[in-house]
C-alpha positions as a printed NumPy array, in Angstrom:
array([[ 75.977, 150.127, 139.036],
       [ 75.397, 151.161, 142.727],
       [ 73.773, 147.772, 143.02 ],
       [ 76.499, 145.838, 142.011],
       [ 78.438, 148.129, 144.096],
       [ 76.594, 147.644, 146.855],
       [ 76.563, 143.696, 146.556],
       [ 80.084, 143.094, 146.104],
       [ 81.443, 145.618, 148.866],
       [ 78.393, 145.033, 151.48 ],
       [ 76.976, 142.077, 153.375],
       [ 75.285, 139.736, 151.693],
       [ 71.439, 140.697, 151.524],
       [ 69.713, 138.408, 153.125],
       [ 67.849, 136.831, 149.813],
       [ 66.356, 137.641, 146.686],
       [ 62.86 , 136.429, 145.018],
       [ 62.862, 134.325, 142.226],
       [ 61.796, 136.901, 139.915],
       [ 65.034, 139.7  , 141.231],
       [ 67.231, 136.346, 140.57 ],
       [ 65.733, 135.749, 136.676],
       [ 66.453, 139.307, 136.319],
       [ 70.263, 139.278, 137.006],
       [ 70.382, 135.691, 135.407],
       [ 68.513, 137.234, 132.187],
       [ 65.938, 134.301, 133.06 ],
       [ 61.916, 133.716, 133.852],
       [ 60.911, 133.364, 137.335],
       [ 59.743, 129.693, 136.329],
       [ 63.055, 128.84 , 134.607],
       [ 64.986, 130.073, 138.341],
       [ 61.969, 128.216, 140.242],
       [ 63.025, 125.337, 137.903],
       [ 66.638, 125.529, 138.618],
       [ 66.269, 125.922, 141.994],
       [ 63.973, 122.206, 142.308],
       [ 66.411, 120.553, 140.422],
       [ 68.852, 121.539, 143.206],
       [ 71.257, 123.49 , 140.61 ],
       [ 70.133, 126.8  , 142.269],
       [ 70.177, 126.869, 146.246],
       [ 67.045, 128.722, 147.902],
       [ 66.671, 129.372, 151.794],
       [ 64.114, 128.049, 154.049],
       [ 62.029, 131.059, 153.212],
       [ 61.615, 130.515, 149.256],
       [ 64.231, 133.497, 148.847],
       [ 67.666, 132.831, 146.748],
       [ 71.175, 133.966, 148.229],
       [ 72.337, 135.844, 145.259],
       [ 75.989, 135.684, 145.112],
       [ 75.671, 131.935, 145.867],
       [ 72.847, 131.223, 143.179],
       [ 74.781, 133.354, 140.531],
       [ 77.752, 131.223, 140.836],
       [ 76.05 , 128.171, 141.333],
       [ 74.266, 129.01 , 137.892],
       [ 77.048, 130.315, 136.126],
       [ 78.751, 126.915, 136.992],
       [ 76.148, 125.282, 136.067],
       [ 76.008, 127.19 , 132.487],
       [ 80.018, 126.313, 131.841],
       [ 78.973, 122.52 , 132.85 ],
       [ 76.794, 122.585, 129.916],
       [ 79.082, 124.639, 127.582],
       [ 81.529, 121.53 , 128.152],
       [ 78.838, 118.883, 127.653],
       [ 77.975, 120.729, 124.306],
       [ 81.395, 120.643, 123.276],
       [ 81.756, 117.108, 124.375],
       [ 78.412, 116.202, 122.196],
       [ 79.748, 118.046, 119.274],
       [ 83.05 , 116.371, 119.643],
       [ 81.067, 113.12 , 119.551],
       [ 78.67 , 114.392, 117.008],
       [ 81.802, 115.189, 114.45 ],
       [ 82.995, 111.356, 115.219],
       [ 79.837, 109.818, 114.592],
       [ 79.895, 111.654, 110.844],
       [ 83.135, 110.51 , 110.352],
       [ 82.295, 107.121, 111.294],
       [ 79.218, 107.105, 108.779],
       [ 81.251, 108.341, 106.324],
       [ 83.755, 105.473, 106.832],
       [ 80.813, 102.918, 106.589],
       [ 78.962, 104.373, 103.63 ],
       [ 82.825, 104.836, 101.819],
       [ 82.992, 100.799, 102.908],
       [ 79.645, 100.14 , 101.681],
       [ 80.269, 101.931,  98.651],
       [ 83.332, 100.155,  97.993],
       [ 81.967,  96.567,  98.08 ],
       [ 79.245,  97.363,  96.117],
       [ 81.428,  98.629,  93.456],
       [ 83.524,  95.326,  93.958],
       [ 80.225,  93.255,  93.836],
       [ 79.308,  95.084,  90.204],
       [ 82.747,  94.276,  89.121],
       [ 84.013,  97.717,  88.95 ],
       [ 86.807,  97.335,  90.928],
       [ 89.807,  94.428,  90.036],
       [ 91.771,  93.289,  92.705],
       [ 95.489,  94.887,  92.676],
       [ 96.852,  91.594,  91.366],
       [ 94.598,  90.776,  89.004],
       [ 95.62 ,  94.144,  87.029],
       [ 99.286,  93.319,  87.927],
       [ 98.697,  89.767,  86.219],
       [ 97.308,  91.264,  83.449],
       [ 99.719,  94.094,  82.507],
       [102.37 ,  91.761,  82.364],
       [100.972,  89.606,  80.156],
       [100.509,  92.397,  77.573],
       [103.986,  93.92 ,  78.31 ],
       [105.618,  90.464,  78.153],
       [103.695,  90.036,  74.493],
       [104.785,  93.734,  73.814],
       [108.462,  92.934,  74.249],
       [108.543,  89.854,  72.375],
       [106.894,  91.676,  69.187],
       [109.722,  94.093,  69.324],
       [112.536,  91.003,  69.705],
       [110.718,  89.538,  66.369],
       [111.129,  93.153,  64.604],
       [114.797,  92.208,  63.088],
       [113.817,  88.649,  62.052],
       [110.233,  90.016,  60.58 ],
       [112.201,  92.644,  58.782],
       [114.518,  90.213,  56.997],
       [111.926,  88.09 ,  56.254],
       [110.039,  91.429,  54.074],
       [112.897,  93.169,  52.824],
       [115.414,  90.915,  51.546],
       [118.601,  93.209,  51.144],
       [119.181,  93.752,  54.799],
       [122.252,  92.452,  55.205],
       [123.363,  90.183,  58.687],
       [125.072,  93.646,  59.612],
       [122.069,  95.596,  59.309],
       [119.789,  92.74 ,  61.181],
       [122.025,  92.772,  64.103],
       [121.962,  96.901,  64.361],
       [118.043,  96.909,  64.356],
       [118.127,  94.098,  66.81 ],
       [120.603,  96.182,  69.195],
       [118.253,  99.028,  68.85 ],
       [115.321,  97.378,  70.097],
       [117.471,  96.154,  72.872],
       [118.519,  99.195,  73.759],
       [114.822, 100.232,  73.639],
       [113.543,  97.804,  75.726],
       [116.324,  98.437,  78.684],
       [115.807, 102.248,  78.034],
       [112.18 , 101.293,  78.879],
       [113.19 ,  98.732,  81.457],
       [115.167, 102.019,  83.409],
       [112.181, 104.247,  83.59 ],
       [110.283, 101.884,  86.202]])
């Protein structure tokens, strides 16, 4: 503690050796010597680092590369989702291609054939009834055929 004492209250010492600098840093001398020819550490004349100026130059360079990792993640995460999106597409006309998917319309077109046939079975149910069972009177033909009516509209309502 007296050292870090000593360094923030006193004059700047007048340089440290790469191996003092690792130690603060919690690097290898070759990883500072590294640093330090790729300009990202400054070093005097005399092969000696400045301390307070390589520590901040380091830690600035360490919250550079924080960012860039969060940038690359942030890109990484896109990327996914952009496979994802292709594969989902790729899946999709595939499934199309082996006729496991009908168009929207197609289905529409369809179901309203069959309800259309549906409905007029039920309009036929009074005159088919007549037709089996004689002794239904014109009275009784015209309450089954209001009944399906009312069926069908019931049915009509609950769209």
């Amino acid at each position: 503690m007296a050292e870090i004492d000593a360094l923030v209250g006193g004059p700047e010492p007048e340089g440290v050796t790469a191996g003092e600098l690792a130690e603060w840093l919690g690097l290898t001398a070759n990883r500072v010597s590294t640093l330090a020819r790729q300009g990202v550490i400054p070093r005097n004349a005399d092969k000696r680092f400045p301390l307070r100026a390589a520590v901040k130059a380091y830690c600035e360079h360490a919250r550079a590369g924080a960012t860039g990792r969060r940038a690359d993640s942030e890109l990484a995460a896109e990327k996914l989702r952009l496979a994802k999106e292709q594969a989902d597409k790729i899946a999709f006309a595939n499934a199309r291609a082996r006729s496991e998917l009908i168009a929207a319309a197609e289905v529409e077109r369809e179901w309203a054939g069959v309800l259309r046939d549906v409905r007029a079975a039920f309009l036929a149910l009074p005159s088919r009834a007549a037709g089996k069972l004689g002794h239904l009177t014109p009275h009784d033909l015209a309450a089954l055929d209001a009944e399906v009516r009312d069926v069908l509209m019931e049915l009509a309502e609950h769209e």
